[in-house]
Each structure stands twice: as C-alpha cells, then as structure tokens.
Short mmCIF file of C-alpha atoms in Angstrom, two decimals:
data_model
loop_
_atom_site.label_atom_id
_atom_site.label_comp_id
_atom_site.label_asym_id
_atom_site.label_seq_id
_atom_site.Cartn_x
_atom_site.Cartn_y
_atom_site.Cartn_z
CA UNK A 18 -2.07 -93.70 -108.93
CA UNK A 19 0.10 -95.51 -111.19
CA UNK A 20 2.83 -96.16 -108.09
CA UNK A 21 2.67 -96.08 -104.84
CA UNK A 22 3.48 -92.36 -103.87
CA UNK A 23 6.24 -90.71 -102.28
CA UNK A 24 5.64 -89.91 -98.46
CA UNK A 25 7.59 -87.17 -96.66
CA UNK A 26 7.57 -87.66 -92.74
CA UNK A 27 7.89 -83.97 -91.39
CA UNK A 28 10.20 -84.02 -88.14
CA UNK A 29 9.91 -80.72 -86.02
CA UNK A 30 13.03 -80.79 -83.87
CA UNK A 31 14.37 -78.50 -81.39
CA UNK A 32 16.58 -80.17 -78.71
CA UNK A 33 15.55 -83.70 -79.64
CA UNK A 34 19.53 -85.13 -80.53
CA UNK A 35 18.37 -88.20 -77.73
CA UNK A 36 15.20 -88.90 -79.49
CA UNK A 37 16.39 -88.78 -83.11
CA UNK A 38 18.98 -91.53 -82.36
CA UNK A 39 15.99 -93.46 -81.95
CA UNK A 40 12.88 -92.96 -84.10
CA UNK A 41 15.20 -92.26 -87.16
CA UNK A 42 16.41 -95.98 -87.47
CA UNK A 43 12.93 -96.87 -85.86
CA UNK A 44 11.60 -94.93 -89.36
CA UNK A 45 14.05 -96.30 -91.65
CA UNK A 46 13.02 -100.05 -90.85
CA UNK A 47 9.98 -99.61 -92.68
CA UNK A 48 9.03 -101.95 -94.83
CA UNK A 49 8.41 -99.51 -97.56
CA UNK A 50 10.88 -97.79 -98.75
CA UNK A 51 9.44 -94.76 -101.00
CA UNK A 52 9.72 -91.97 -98.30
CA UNK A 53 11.59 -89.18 -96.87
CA UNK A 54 12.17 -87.51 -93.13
CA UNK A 55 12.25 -84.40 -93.62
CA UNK A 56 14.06 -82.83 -89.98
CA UNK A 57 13.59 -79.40 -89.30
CA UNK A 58 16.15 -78.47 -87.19
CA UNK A 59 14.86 -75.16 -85.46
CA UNK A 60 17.69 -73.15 -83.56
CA UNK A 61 18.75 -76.25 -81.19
CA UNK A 62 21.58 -75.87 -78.66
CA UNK A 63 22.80 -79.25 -77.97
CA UNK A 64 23.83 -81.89 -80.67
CA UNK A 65 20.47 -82.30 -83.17
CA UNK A 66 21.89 -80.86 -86.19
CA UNK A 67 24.50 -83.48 -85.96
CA UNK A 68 22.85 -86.39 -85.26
CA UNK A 69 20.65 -85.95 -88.42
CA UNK A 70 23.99 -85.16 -90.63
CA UNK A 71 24.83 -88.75 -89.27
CA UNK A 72 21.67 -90.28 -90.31
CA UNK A 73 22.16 -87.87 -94.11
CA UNK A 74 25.43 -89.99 -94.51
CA UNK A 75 23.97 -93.69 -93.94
CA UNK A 76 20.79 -92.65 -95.75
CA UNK A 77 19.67 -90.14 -98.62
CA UNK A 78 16.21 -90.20 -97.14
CA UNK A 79 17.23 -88.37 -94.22
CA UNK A 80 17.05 -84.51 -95.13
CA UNK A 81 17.88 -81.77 -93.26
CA UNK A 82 16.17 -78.06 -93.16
CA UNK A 83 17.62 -75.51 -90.94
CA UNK A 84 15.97 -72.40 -89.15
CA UNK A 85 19.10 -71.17 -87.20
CA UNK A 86 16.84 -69.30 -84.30
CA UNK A 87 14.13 -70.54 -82.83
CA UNK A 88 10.72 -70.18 -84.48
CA UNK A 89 7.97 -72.24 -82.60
CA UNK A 90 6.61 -75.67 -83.62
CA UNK A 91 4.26 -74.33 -85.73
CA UNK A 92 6.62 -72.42 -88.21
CA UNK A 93 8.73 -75.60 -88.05
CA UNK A 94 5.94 -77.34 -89.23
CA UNK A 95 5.17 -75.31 -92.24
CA UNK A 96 9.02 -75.05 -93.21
CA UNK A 97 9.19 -78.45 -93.48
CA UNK A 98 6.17 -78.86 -95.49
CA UNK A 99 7.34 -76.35 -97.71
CA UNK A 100 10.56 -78.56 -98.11
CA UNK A 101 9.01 -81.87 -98.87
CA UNK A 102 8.95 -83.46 -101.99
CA UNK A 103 6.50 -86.44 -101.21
CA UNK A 104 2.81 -86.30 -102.88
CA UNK A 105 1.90 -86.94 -98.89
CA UNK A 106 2.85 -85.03 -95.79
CA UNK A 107 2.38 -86.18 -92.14
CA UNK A 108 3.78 -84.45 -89.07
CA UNK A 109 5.63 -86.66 -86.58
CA UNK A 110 6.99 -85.98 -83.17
CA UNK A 111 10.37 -87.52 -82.55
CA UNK A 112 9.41 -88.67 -79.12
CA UNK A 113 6.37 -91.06 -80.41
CA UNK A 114 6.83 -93.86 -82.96
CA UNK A 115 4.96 -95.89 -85.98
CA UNK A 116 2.99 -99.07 -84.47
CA UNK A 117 4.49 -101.51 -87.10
CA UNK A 118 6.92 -101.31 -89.47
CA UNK A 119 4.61 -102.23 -92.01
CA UNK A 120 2.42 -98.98 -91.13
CA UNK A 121 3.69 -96.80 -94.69
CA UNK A 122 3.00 -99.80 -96.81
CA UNK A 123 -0.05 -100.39 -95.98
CA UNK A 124 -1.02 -96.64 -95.52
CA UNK A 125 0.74 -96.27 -99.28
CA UNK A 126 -1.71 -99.03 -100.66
CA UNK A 127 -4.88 -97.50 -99.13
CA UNK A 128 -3.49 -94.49 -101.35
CA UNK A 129 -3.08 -96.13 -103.93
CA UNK A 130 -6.53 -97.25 -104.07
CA UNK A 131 -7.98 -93.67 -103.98
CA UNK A 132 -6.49 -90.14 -103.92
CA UNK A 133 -8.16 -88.17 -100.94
CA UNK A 134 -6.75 -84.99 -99.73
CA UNK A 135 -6.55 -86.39 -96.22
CA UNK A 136 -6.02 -90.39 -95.48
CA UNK A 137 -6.88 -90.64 -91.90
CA UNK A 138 -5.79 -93.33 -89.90
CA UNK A 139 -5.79 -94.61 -86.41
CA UNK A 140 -3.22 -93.50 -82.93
CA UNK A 141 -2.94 -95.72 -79.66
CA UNK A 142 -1.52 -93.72 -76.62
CA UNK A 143 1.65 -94.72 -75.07
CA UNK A 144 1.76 -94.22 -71.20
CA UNK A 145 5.23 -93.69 -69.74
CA UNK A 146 6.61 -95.93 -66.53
CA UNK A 147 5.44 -96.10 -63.71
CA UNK A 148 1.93 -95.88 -65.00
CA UNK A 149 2.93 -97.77 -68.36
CA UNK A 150 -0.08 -98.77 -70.84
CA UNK A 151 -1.55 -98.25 -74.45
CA UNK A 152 -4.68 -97.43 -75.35
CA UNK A 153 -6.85 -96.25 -78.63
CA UNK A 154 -6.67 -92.47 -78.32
CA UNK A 155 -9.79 -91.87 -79.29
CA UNK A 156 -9.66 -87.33 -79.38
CA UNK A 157 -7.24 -87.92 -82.66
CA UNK A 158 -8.71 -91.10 -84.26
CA UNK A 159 -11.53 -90.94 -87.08
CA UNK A 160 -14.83 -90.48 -85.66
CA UNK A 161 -17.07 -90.82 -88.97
CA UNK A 162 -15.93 -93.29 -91.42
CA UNK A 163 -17.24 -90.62 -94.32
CA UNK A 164 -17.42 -86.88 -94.71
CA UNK A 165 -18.83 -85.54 -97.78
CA UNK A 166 -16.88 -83.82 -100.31
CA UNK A 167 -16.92 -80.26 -99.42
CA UNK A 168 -17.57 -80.54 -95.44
CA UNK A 169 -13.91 -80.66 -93.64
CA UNK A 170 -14.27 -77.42 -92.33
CA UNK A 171 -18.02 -77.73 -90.99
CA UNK A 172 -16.88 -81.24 -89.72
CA UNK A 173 -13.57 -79.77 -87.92
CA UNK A 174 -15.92 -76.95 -86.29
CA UNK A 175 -18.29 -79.98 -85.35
CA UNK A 176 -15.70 -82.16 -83.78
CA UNK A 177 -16.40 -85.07 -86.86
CA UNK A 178 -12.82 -84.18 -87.80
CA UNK A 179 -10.32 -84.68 -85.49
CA UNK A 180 -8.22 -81.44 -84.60
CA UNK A 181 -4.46 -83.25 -84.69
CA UNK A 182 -2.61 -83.37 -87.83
CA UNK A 183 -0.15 -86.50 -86.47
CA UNK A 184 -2.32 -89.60 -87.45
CA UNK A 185 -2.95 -87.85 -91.05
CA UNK A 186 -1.77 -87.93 -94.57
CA UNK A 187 -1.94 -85.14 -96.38
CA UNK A 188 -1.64 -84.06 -100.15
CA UNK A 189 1.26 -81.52 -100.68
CA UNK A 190 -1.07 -79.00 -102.46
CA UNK A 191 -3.22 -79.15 -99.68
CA UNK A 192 -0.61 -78.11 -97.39
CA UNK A 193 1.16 -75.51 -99.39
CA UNK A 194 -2.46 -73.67 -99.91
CA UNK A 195 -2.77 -73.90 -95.94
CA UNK A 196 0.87 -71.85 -95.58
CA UNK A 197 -0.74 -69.25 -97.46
CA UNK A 198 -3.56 -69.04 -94.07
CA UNK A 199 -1.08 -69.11 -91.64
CA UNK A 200 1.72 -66.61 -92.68
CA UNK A 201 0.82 -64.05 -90.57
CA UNK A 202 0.36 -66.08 -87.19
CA UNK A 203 3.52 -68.33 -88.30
CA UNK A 204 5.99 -64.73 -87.54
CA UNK A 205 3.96 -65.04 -83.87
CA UNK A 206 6.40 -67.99 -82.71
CA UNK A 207 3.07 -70.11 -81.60
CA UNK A 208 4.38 -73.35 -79.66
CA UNK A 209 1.30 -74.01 -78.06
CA UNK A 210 -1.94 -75.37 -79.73
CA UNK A 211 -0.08 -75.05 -82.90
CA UNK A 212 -1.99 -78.38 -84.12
CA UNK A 213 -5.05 -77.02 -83.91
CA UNK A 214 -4.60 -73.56 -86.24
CA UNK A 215 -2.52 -76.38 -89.01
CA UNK A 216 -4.98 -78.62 -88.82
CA UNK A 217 -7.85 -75.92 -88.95
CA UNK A 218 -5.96 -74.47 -92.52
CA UNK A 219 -6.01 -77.91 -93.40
CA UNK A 220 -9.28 -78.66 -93.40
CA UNK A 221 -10.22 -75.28 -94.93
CA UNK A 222 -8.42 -75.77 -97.92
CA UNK A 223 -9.03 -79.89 -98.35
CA UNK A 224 -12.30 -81.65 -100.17
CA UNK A 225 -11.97 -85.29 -100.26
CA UNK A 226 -11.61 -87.33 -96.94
CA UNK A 227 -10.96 -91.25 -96.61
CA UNK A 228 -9.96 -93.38 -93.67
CA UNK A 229 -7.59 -96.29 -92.90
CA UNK A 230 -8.41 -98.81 -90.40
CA UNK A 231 -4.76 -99.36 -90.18
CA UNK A 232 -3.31 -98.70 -86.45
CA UNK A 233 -0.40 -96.32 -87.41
CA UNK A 234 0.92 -93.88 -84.86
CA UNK A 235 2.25 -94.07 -81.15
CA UNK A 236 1.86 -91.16 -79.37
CA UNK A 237 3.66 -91.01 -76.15
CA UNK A 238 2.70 -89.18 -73.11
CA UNK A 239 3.06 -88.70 -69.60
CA UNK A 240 0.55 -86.73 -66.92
CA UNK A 241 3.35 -84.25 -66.01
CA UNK A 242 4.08 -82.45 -68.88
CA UNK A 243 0.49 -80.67 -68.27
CA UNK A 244 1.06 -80.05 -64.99
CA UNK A 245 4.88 -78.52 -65.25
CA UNK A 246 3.54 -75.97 -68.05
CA UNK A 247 0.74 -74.81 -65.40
CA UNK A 248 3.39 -74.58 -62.41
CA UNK A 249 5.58 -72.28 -64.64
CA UNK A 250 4.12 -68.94 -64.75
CA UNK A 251 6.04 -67.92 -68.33
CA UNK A 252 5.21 -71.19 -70.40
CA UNK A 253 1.45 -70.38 -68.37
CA UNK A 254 1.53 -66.81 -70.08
CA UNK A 255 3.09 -68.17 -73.62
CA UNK A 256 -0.12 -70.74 -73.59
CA UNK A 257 -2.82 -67.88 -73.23
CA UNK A 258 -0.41 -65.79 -75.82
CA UNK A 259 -0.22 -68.18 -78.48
CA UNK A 260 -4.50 -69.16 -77.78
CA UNK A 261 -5.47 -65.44 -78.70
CA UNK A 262 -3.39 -65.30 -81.55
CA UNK A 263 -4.69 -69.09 -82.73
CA UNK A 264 -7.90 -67.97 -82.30
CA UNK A 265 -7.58 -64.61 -84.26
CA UNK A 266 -6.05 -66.55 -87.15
CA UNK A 267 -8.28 -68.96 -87.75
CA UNK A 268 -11.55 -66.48 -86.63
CA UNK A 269 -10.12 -64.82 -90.29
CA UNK A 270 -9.63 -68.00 -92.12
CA UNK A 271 -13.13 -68.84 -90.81
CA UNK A 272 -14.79 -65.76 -92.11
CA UNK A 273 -12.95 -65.90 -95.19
CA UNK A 274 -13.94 -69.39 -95.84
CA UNK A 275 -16.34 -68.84 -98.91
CA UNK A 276 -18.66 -71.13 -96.87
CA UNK A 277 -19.08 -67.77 -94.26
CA UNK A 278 -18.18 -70.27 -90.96
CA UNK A 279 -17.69 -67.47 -88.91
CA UNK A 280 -20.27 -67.26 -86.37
CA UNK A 281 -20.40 -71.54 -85.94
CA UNK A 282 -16.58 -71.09 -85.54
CA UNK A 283 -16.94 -68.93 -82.73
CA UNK A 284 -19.31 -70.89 -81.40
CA UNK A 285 -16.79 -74.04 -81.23
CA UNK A 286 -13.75 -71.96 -80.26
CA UNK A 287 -15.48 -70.35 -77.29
CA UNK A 288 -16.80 -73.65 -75.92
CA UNK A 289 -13.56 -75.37 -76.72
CA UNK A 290 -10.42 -73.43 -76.59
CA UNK A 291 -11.54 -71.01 -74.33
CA UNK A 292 -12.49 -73.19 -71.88
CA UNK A 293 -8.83 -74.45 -71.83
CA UNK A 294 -8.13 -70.89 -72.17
CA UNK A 295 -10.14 -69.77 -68.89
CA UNK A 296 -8.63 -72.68 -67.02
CA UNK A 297 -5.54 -71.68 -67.13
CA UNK A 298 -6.35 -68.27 -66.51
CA UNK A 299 -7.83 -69.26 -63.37
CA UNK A 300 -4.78 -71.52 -62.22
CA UNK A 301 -2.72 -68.51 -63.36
CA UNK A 302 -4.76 -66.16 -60.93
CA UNK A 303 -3.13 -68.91 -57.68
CA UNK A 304 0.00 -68.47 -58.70
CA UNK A 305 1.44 -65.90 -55.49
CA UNK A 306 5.15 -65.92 -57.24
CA UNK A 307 3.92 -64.53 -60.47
CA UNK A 308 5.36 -60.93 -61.69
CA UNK A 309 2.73 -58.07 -61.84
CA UNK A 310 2.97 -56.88 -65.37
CA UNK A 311 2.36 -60.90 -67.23
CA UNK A 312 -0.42 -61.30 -64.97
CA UNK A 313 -2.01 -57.70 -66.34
CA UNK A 314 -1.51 -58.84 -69.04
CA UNK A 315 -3.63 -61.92 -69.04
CA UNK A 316 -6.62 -59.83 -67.36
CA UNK A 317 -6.04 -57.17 -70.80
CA UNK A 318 -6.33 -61.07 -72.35
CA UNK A 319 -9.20 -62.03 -70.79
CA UNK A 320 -11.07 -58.85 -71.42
CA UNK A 321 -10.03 -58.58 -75.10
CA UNK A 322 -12.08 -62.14 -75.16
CA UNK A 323 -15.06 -60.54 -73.33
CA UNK A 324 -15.63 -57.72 -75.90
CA UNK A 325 -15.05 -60.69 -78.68
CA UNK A 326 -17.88 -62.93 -76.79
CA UNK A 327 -20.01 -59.96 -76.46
CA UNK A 328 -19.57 -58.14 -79.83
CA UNK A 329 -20.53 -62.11 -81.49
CA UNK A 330 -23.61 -62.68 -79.72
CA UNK A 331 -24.75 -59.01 -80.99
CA UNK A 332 -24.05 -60.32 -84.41
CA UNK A 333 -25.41 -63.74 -83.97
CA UNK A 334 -28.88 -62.36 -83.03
CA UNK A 335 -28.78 -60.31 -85.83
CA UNK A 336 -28.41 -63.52 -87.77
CA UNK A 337 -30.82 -65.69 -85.92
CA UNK A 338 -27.64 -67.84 -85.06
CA UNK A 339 -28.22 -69.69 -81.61
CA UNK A 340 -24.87 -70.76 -79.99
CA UNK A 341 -24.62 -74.31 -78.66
CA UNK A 342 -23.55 -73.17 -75.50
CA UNK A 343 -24.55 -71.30 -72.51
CA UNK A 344 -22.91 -68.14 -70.87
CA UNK A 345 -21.95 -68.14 -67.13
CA UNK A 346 -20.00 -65.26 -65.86
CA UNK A 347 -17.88 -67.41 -63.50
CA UNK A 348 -16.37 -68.73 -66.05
CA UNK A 349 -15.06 -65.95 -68.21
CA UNK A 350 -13.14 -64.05 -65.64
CA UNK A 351 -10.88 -65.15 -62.16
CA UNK A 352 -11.08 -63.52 -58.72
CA UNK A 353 -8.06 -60.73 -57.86
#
C-alpha cells in the first residue's frame, strides 16, 4: 500500500446515547487520523441518534446510518459494513474502548507492511467495580501466529481462529462477500451469538491471515450480564432462538463451502454451541414462572437438534468421518 489505508470503526448502537458520549471522543483522540465511525443507529428510544448528530457537527468522521426499527446486532453489523468506505472494517462495542490512542497507527502500519484479509490483533478484559481488573482475554486473541493461505475456515472450525470479530481488521471485500452468506439469517433479528455466524462468513470468504502483537481492544465485562439473561425466561428463549437459526446458517455456508466442511462443522457446533445451547435449556427447564407454550417450544428445539445429531452421525459413518466428541444422552435433553 502506497498510504496508510482508510479504517472504518463499525458502531452497533441501540440505546447506547450514555456510552457514545464517551468512546466517541475516546475514538477521535487517536493519533491517526485516516478513519471513520461509522454508528448504526438501530431503532433506539432514548437520545442516540442525537448524540451522534452532535459528534457529525464537531467531526466529519462521525457518520450516521439509520435502521428506524429494531433489527438485532447482527443486521446492524452488516448495515454498517455495507456503509463503510474504509479499505478495513472492525466492529466495536460502544461500551469497551481502544488500549492506547496510538492503537490505529500502529495497526495502520502493520497494514501497510502487508495486505491480509484479516489483521488480527490482541484484547485485554476489563472487569467492572467491585471486582475491577484487566487481563489478556485469551478466547478472542490469536492463538497461531500463521495460518496458511486457504485454511480460515478449517482453522475457525478448529478453534486456531478465534470466533469474535472485535479485535479484527477486516478487508471491505471480504465483508461485503460475507453479507451475501448471511442475508437470509440477517431478516431473523439474531441478537445473540451474532459474532459467531459474522465471524464464521468471514472466515469462509477470507484467504490471507496476519497478526499484530499490538494490544488494541478493551473489552469490558461484568459476571451479571450472563446471569440476568438466564433469570429472564424471554431473553432465555431468544438465546436458544437465535442458536438454531445460527447454526442452520452457517451448517449451509459450511456445506456450501467448496472445501465440503460440513460434517467437521457439525462436529464443532455440536460440541461447542450446543453445549451452551443444552445449558441453557436445562436452566430453562428450573424456571417454575415460565409460560407453557415458550417452554414447548424449546423441547420442539431440542428435538429438532436430536434428529440433526442423529441424521449426521448416519451420514458421517457413511463417510468414515469420526466425530471428536462423545454422545451422552443426559446431555441432549432436560427432565419435565
């Protein structure tokens, strides 16, 4: 690259008018200059749409792109892509923050130096008060300093590949081929595990891989939000909603793949997803206050995932394909 290229920062924002008075000026004290936010304001109530109108007026770097109902992070997400005009795309939450302000300079230079479809760099996680502390998160950082031209996917399926897109620069072609996976499980409003399905289209459409050893990203979290989604039966039900239809997507990007990672797709879904899946199945099961018909229809859920597991392992002996993991009945279904 002749220059150092354009970088559009991809702000999915619903609700978030406190948070965006503070990571926008956070972003705009950057060092370098040569990128965009691009906020995707999708159907908030309160005053987001404003505050980033404020932020358009003190700085033509601040954009704003407007779904006016609600849509889901994920269709947020690929809206905004669609909108950006950097060369590079990353995804960042308005609740976390950049390490340094010198992070896009020095992630610009290591560009610079090589084109990859995906510059991968490093996130520390932020700990809220009372239990305050920062640490390497080590699910989202790199985890081989190579992958081989050609072997995203296999290394996504694999775990060698990280399954977050925030920590990640990403070419724009890249992402715009990836929109073209997910149109049909973007009209599905999917708010949960969203990550996963992007960065799954991602990785099927991406050949080159480098990464940074540049500390970028600050994710901040706090042990409650877990726990509030699994004491609310609804947000409970939209979880195991939004897994099925993640998993049907990308089970069709898989097998469309011209790779054929089907079956070894499966095979990591099941022992990954799922088992978040079945979890929260089982925590659903407790719940005494929950209304009859939602919790039918997580047992139609659960069995629609049975006939999947079973119909795949008729298919994988056909193929000599052995599974990396290891049925057990208990942990498939709940007691009622």
């Amino acid at each position: 690259m002749s220059q150092l290229p354009l970088i559009s920062l991809i702000l999915p924002c619903y609700n978030q008018a406190a948070n965006l008075r503070q990571s926008i000026p956070f972003l705009l004290n950057q060092s370098f200059k040569n990128f965009e936010i691009v906020c995707v304001n999708d159907g908030s109530t309160d005053d987001t749409k404003a505050v980033i109108q404020h932020f358009q007026q003190l700085d033509a770097r601040v954009r704003l792109v407007e779904q006016n109902t609600n849509r889901g992070t994920l269709s947020t997400r690929l809206l905004g892509a669609l909108n950006a005009n950097g060369a590079y795309i990353t995804q960042f939450d308005p609740d976390d923050r950049l390490s340094t302000n010198f992070v896009l300079q020095n992630l610009s230079e290591s560009l610079s130096l090589q084109e990859p479809d995906i510059l991968h760099f490093k996130m520390r996680l932020v700990f809220d008060p009372p239990n305050f502390k920062i640490e390497p998160y080590h699910w989202a950082n790199p985890r081989k300093l190579q992958i081989e031209p050609g072997n995203l996917m296999s290394s996504f399926i694999t775990d060698d590949l990280s399954h977050t897109t925030t920590g990640k620069l990403v070419k724009r072609g890249v992402y715009l081929r990836a929109i073209v996976d997910l149109r049909e499980l973007e009209e599905k409003r999917v708010i949960y595990i969203d990550d996963f399905s992007l960065m799954f289209a991602l990785a099927n459409n991406a050949e080159t891989y480098k990464v940074a050893d540049i500390e970028g990203y600050d994710y901040y979290t706090n042990d409650e939000s877990v726990m509030g989604m699994l004491s609310q039966p609804k947000k409970c039900l939209k979880f195991l909603l939004d897994t099925k239809n993640v998993y049907e997507a990308c089970h069709k990007i898989a097998a469309n793949n011209p790779k054929k990672y089907e079956a070894e797709f499966l095979d990591a879904f099941i022992r990954k997803v799922v088992g978040m899946y079945t979890e929260r199945l089982y925590r659903f099961s407790k719940l005494n206050f929950i209304e009859e018909d939602k919790f039918n229809m997580c047992k139609i859920i659960d069995a629609e995932y049975l006939n999947d597991l079973q119909y795949n392992r008729a298919i994988w002996n056909l193929c000599g394909y052995t599974p990396k993991w290891k049925t057990n009945r208990k942990c498939w279904t709940f007691n009622v």
